[in-house]
CSV table of C-alpha atoms in Angstrom, one decimal:
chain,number,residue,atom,x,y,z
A,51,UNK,CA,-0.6,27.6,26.4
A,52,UNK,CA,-4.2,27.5,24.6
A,53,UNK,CA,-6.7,26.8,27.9
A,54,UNK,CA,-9.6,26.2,25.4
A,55,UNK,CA,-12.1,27.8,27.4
A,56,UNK,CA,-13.5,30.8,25.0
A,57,UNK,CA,-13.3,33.1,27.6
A,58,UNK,CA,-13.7,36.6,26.4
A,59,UNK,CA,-11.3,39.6,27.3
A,60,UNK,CA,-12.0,40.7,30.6
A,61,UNK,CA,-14.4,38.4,31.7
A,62,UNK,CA,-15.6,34.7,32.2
A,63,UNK,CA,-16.7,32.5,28.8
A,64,UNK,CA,-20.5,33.2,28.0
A,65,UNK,CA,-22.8,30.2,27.4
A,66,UNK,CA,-23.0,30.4,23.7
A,67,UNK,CA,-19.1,30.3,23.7
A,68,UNK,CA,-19.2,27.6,26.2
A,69,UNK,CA,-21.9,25.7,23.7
A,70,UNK,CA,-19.8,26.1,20.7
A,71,UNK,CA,-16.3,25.7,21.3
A,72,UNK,CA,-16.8,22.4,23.8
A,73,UNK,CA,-18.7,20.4,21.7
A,74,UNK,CA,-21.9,20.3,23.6
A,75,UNK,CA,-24.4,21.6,21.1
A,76,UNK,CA,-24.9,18.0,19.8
A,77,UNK,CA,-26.3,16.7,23.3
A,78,UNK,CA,-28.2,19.7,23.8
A,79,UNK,CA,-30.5,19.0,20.7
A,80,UNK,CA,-30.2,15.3,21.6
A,81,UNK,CA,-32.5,15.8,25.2
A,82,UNK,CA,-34.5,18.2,23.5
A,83,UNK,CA,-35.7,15.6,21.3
A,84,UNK,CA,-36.2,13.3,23.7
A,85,UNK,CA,-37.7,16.0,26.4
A,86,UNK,CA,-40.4,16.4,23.3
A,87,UNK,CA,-40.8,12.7,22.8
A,88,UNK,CA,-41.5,11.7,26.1
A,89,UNK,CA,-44.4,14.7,26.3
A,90,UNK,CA,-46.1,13.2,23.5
A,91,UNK,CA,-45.8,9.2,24.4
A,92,UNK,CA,-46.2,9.9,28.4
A,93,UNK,CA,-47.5,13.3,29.4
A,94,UNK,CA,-47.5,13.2,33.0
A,95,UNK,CA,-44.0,12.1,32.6
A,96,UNK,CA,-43.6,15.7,33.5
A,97,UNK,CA,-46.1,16.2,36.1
A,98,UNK,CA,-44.5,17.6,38.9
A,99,UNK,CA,-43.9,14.5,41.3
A,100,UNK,CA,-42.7,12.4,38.3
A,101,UNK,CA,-40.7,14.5,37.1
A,102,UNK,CA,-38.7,15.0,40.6
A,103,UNK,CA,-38.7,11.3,41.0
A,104,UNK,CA,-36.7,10.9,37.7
A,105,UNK,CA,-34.3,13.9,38.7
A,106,UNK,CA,-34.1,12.3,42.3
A,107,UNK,CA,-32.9,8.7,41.1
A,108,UNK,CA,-31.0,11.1,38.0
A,109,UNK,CA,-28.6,12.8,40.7
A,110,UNK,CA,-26.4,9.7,41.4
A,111,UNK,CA,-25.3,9.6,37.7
A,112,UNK,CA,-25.2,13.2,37.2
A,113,UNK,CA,-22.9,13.2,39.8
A,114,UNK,CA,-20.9,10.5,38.6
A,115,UNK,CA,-20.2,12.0,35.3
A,116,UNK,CA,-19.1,15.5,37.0
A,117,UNK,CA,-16.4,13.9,38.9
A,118,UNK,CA,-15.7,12.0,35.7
A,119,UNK,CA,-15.6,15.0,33.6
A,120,UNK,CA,-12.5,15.9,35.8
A,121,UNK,CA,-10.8,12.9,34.7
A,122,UNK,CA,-11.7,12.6,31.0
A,123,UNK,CA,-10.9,16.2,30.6
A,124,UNK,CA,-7.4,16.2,32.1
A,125,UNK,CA,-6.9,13.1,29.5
A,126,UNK,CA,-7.2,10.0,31.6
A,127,UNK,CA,-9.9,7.7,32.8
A,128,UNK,CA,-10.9,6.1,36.0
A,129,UNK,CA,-12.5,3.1,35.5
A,130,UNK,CA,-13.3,2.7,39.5
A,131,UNK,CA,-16.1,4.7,40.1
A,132,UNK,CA,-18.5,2.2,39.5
A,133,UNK,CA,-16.8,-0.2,42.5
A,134,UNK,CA,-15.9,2.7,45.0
A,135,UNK,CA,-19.6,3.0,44.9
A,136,UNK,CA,-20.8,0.0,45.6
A,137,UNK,CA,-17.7,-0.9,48.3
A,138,UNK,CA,-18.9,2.2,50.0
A,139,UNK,CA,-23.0,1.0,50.1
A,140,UNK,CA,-21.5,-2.1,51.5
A,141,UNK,CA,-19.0,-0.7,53.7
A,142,UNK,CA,-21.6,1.5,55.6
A,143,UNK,CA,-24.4,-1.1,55.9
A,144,UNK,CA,-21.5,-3.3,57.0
A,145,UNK,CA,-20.6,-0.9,59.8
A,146,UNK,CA,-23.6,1.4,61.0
A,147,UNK,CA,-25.8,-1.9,60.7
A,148,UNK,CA,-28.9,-0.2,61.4
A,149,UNK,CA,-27.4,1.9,64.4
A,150,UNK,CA,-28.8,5.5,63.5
A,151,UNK,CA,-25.9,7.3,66.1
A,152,UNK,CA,-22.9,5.9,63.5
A,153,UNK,CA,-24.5,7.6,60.5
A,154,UNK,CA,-22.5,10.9,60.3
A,155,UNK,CA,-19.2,8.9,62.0
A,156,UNK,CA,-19.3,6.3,58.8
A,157,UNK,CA,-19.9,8.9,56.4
A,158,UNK,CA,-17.2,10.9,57.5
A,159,UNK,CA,-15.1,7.3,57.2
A,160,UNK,CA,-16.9,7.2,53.3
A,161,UNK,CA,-15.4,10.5,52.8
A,162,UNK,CA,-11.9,9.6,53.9
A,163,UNK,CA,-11.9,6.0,52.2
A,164,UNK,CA,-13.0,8.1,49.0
A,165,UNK,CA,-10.4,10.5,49.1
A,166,UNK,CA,-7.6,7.8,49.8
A,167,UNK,CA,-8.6,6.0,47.0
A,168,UNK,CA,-8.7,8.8,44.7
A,169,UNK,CA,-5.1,9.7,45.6
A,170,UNK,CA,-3.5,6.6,44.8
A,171,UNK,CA,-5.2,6.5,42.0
A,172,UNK,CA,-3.7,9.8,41.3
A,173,UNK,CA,-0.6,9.4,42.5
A,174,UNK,CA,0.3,5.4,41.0
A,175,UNK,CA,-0.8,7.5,37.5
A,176,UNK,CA,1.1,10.7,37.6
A,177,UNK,CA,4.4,9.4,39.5
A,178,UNK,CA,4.8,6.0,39.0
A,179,UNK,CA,3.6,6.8,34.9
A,180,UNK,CA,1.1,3.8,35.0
A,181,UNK,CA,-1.5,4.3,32.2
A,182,UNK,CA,-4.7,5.3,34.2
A,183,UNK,CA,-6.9,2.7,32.1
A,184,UNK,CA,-4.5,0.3,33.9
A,185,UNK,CA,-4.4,2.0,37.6
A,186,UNK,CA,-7.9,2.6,37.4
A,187,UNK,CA,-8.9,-0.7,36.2
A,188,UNK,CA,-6.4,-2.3,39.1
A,189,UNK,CA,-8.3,-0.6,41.5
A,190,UNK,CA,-12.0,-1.7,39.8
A,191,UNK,CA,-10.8,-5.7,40.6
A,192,UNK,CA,-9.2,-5.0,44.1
A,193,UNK,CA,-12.1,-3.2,45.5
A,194,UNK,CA,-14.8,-5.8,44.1
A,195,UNK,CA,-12.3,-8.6,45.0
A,196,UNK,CA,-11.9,-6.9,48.5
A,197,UNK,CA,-15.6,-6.3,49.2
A,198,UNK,CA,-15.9,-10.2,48.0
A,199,UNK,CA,-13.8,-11.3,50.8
A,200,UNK,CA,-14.7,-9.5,53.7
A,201,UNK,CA,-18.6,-10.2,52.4
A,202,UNK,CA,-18.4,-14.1,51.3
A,203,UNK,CA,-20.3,-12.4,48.4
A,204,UNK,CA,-23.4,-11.6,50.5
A,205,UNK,CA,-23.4,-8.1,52.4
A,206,UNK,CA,-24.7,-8.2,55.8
A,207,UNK,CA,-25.8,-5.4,57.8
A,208,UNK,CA,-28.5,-2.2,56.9
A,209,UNK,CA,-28.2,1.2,56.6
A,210,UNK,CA,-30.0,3.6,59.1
A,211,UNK,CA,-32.8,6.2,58.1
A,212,UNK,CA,-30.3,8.8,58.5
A,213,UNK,CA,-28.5,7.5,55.4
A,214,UNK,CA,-31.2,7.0,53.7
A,215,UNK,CA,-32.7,9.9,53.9
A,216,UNK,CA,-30.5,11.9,51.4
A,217,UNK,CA,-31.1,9.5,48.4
A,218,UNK,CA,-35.1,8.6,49.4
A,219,UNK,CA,-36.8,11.3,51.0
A,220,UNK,CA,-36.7,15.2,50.4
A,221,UNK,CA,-38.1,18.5,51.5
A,222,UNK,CA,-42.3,18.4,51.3
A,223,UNK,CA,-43.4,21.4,48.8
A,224,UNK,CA,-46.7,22.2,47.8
A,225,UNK,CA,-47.3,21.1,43.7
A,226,UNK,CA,-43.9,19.4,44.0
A,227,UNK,CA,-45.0,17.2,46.7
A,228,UNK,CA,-41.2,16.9,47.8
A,229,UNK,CA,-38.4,18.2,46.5
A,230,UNK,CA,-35.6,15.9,46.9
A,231,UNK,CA,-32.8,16.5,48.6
A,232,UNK,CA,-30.5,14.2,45.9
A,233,UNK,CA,-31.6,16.8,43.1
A,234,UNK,CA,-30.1,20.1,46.1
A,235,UNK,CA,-27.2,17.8,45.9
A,236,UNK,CA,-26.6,17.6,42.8
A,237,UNK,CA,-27.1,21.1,42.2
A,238,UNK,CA,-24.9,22.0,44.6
A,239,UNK,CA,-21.9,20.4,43.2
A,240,UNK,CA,-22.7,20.8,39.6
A,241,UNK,CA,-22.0,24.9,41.4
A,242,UNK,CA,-19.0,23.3,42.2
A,243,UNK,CA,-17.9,21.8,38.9
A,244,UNK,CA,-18.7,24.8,37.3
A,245,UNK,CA,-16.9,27.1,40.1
A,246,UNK,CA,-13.5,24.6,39.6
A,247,UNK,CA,-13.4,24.6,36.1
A,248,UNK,CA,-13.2,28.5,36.4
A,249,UNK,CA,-10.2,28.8,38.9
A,250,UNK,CA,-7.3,28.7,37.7
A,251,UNK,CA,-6.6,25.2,38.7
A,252,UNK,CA,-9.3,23.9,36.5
A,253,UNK,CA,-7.8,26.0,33.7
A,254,UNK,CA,-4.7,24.6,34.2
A,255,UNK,CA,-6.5,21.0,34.3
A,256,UNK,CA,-7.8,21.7,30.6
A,257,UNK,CA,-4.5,23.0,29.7
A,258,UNK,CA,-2.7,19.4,30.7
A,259,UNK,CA,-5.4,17.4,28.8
A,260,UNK,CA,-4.9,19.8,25.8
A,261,UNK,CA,-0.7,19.5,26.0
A,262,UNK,CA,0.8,18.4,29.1
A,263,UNK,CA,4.0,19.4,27.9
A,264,UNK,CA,3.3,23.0,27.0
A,265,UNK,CA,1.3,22.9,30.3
A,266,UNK,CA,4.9,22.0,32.3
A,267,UNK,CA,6.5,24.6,30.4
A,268,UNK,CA,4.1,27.1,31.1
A,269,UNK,CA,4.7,26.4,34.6
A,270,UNK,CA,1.6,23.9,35.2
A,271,UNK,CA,2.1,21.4,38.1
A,272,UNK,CA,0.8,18.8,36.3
A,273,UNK,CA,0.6,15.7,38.2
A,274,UNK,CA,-0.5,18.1,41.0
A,275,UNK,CA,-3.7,18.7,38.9
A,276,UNK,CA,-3.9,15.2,37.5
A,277,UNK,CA,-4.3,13.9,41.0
A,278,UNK,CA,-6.4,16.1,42.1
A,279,UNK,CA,-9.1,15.4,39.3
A,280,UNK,CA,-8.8,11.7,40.4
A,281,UNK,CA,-9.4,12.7,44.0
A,282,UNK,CA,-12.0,14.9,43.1
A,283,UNK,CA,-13.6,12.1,40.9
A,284,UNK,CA,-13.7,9.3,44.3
A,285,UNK,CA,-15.0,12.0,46.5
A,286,UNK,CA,-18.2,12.6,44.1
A,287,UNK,CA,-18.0,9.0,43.5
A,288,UNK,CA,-18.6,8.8,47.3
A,289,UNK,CA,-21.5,11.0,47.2
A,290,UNK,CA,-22.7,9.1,44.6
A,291,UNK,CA,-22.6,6.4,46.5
A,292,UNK,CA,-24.5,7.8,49.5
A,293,UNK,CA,-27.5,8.6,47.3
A,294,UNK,CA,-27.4,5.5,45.4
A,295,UNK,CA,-27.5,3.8,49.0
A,296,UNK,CA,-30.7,5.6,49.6
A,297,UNK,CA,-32.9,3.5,47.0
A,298,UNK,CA,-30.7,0.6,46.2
A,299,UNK,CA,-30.5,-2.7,48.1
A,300,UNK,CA,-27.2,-3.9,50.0
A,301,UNK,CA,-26.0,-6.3,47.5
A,302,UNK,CA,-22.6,-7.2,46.1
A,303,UNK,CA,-23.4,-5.8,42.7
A,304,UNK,CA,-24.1,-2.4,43.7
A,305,UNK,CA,-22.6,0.5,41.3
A,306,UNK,CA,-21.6,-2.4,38.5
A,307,UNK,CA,-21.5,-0.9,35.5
A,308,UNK,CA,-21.6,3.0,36.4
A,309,UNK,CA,-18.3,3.8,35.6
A,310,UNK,CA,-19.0,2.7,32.1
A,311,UNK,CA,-22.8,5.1,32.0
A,312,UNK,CA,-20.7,7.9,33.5
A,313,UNK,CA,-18.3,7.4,30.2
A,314,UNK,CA,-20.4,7.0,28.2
A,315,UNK,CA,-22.7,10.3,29.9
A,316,UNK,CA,-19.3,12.5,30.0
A,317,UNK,CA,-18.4,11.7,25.7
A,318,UNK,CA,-21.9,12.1,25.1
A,319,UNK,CA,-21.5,15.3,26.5
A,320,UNK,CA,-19.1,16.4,23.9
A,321,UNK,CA,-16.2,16.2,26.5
A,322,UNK,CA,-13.2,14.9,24.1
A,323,UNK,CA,-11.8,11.4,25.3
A,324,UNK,CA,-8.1,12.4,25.3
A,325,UNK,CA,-8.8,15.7,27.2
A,326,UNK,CA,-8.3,19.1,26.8
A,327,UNK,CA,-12.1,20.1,25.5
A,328,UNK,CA,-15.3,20.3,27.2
A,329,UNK,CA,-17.7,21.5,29.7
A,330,UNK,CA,-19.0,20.2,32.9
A,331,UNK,CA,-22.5,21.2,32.0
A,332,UNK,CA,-22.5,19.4,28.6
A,333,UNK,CA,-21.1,16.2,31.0
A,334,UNK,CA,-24.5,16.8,33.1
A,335,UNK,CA,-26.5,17.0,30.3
A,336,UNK,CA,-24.8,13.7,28.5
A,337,UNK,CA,-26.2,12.3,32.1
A,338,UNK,CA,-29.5,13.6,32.1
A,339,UNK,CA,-30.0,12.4,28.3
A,340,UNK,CA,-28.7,9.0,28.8
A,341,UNK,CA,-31.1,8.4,32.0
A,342,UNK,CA,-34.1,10.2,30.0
A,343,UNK,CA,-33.1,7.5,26.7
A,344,UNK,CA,-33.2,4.7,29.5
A,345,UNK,CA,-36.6,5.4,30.3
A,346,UNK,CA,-37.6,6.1,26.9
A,347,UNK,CA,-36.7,2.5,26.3
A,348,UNK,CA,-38.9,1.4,29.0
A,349,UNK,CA,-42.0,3.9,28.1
A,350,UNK,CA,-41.7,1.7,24.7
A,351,UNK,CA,-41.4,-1.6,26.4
A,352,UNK,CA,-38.3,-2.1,25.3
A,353,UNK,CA,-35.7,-4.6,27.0
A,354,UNK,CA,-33.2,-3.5,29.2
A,355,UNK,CA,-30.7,-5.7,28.1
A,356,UNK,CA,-30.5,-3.1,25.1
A,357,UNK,CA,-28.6,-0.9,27.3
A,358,UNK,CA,-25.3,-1.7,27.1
A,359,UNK,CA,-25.8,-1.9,23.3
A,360,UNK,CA,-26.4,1.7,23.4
A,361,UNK,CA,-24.0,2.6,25.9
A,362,UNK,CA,-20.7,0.8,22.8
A,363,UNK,CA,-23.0,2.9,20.1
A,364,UNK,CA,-23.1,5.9,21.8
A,365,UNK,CA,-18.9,6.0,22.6
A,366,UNK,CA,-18.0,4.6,19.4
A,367,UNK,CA,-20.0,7.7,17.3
A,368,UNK,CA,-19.2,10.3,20.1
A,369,UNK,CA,-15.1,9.3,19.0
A,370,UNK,CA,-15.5,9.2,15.9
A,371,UNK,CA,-16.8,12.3,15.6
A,372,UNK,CA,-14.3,13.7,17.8
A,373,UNK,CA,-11.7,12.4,16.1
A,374,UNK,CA,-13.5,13.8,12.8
A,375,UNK,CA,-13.4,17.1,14.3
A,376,UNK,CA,-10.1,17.1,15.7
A,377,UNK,CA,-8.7,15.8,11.8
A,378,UNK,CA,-10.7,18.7,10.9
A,379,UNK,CA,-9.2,21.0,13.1
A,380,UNK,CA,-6.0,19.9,12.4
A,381,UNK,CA,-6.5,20.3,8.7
A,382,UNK,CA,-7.4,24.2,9.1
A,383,UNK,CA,-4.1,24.7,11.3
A,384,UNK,CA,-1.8,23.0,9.7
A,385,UNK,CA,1.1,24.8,8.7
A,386,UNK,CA,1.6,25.3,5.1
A,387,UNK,CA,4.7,23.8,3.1
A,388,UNK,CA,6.7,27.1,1.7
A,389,UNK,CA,7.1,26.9,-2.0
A,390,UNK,CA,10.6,25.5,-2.4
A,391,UNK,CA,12.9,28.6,-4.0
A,392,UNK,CA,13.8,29.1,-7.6
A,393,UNK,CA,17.3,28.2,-8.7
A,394,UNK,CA,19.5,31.6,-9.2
A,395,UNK,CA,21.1,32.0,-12.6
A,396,UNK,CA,18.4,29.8,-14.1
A,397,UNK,CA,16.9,32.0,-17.5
């Protein structure tokens, strides 16, 4: 069972091995490019309060396309991420409705609600066999359709301070004016990412995206792992959510759309749609590179409606040059034919 994870004997994969067998090299250069663009258009782009601003309102997405990573990697998709967060915005406004002593009670309920939906999604994929574009997508239209009719389409309620807090405010620095708490956040679990994909579960988890069957013969428990990357998906998806509730009004269209940017973040990354290659820190930096080309657009006044345009060119060349490299691949390992043997007897 090939884990793909260029570790070397006797020790964990360095970060040129992680760079050049995971595909990430590509987005690397990508937000280099664009780190130098945006220094000569906009200088104090990357003056110290600006730039934790833009990592502040970065961390929701970056977080996002971790938990996504799981899922892509493992060789499914969960096309709910973008709903679970904005039921959960709505859910917490709905119930701690400005009340600051029910902040930590509802988001210990945001946690739970996260982690249930992340199981059945896991669980209607691995044991029922339901494609997870389809589970996924199932669960995208019930929770908008749910939130719709408990809201009438207009979410009443407000979030306390308390909530707030972790996506607004942050810890007051000297130079850095404040360093926000959304960026410790998103530090912190991009630890974790990193940490996972080096147990052995999250080898395993790479193994099943790579083959699933030589990952059950190898004794892999894979729907065990397969739910698990979905669970692990709501729950950032969650704390996505919490942040995103810090800056973003209460409205029924909160978190539209993200599960598509985290996609589109997590391939530009260099993680292979299909699984079984990448890296959570090439995910993170897909992230970072799609928010810094968003507000490229905008330092060049250009529409936002272009977005979305650039989100379908951005998965359509990251497949098919993963597909070119995997035809590539395949091309070097392919066994050869052995000559057919001369007839005996024949002068």
């Amino acid at each position: 069972m090939s884990t793909r994870t260029g570790a070397a004997p006797g020790g964990p994969p360095s970060f040129l091995a992680q760079l050049k067998q995971n595909g990430s090299g590509p987005v690397l250069v990508v937000l280099a490019v664009l780190v130098a663009v945006m220094a000569v258009l906009n200088p104090g782009f990357y003056e110290p309060p600006s730039l934790m601003a833009f990592l502040r309102n970065a961390a929701p997405l970056v977080i996002l396309a971790i938990g996504q990573y799981f899922v892509i990697v493992a060789g499914e998709f969960d096309l709910s991420v973008g709903s679970l967060v904005g039921a959960q915005v709505v859910i917490a406004a709905r119930l701690i409705n400005g009340e600051e002593d029910r902040t930590w009670p509802v988001i210990a309920l945001m946690v739970g609600f996260g982690l249930l939906v992340g199981l059945v999604n896991g669980l209607i994929t691995t044991l029922l066999r339901v494609p997870s574009f389809i589970t996924t997508l199932g669960t995208m239209l019930v929770l908008y359709g749910a939130i719709r009719m408990w809201t009438g389409g207009s979410p009443t309620g407000a979030l306390s301070e308390g909530f707030r807090q972790w996506g607004r405010l942050g810890i007051d620095m000297p130079v850095l004016r404040q360093l926000p708490y959304a960026l410790l956040i998103m530090i912190a679990l991009a630890v974790v990412g990193i940490l996972v994909m080096r147990s052995s579960y999250g080898r395993v988890l790479m193994a099943t995206g790579d083959n699933d069957t030589a990952a059950t013969f190898a004794g892999g428990r894979v729907w065990l792992v397969r739910t698990g990357a979905f669970v692990l998906s709501s729950l950032f998806a969650t704390v996505a959510g919490i942040l995103v509730g810090g800056f973003a009004g209460v409205t029924a269209q909160v978190g539209q759309g993200m599960e598509f940017t985290a996609i589109t973040a997590v391939v530009l990354g260099g993680v292979l749609l299909g699984g079984g290659r990448g890296w959570v820190v090439g995910a993170m930096a897909g992230a970072l590179t799609y928010q810094l080309l968003e507000r490229l657009l905008v330092q060049l006044d250009m529409p936002s409606t272009l977005n979305p345009t650039i989100q379908g060119v951005i998965i359509i060349a990251a497949v098919a040059f993963a597909a070119d490299r995997w035809r590539t691949r395949r091309g070097r390992t392919a066994p050869q034919t052995p000559a057919e043997p001369e007839p005996v007897g024949v002068a």
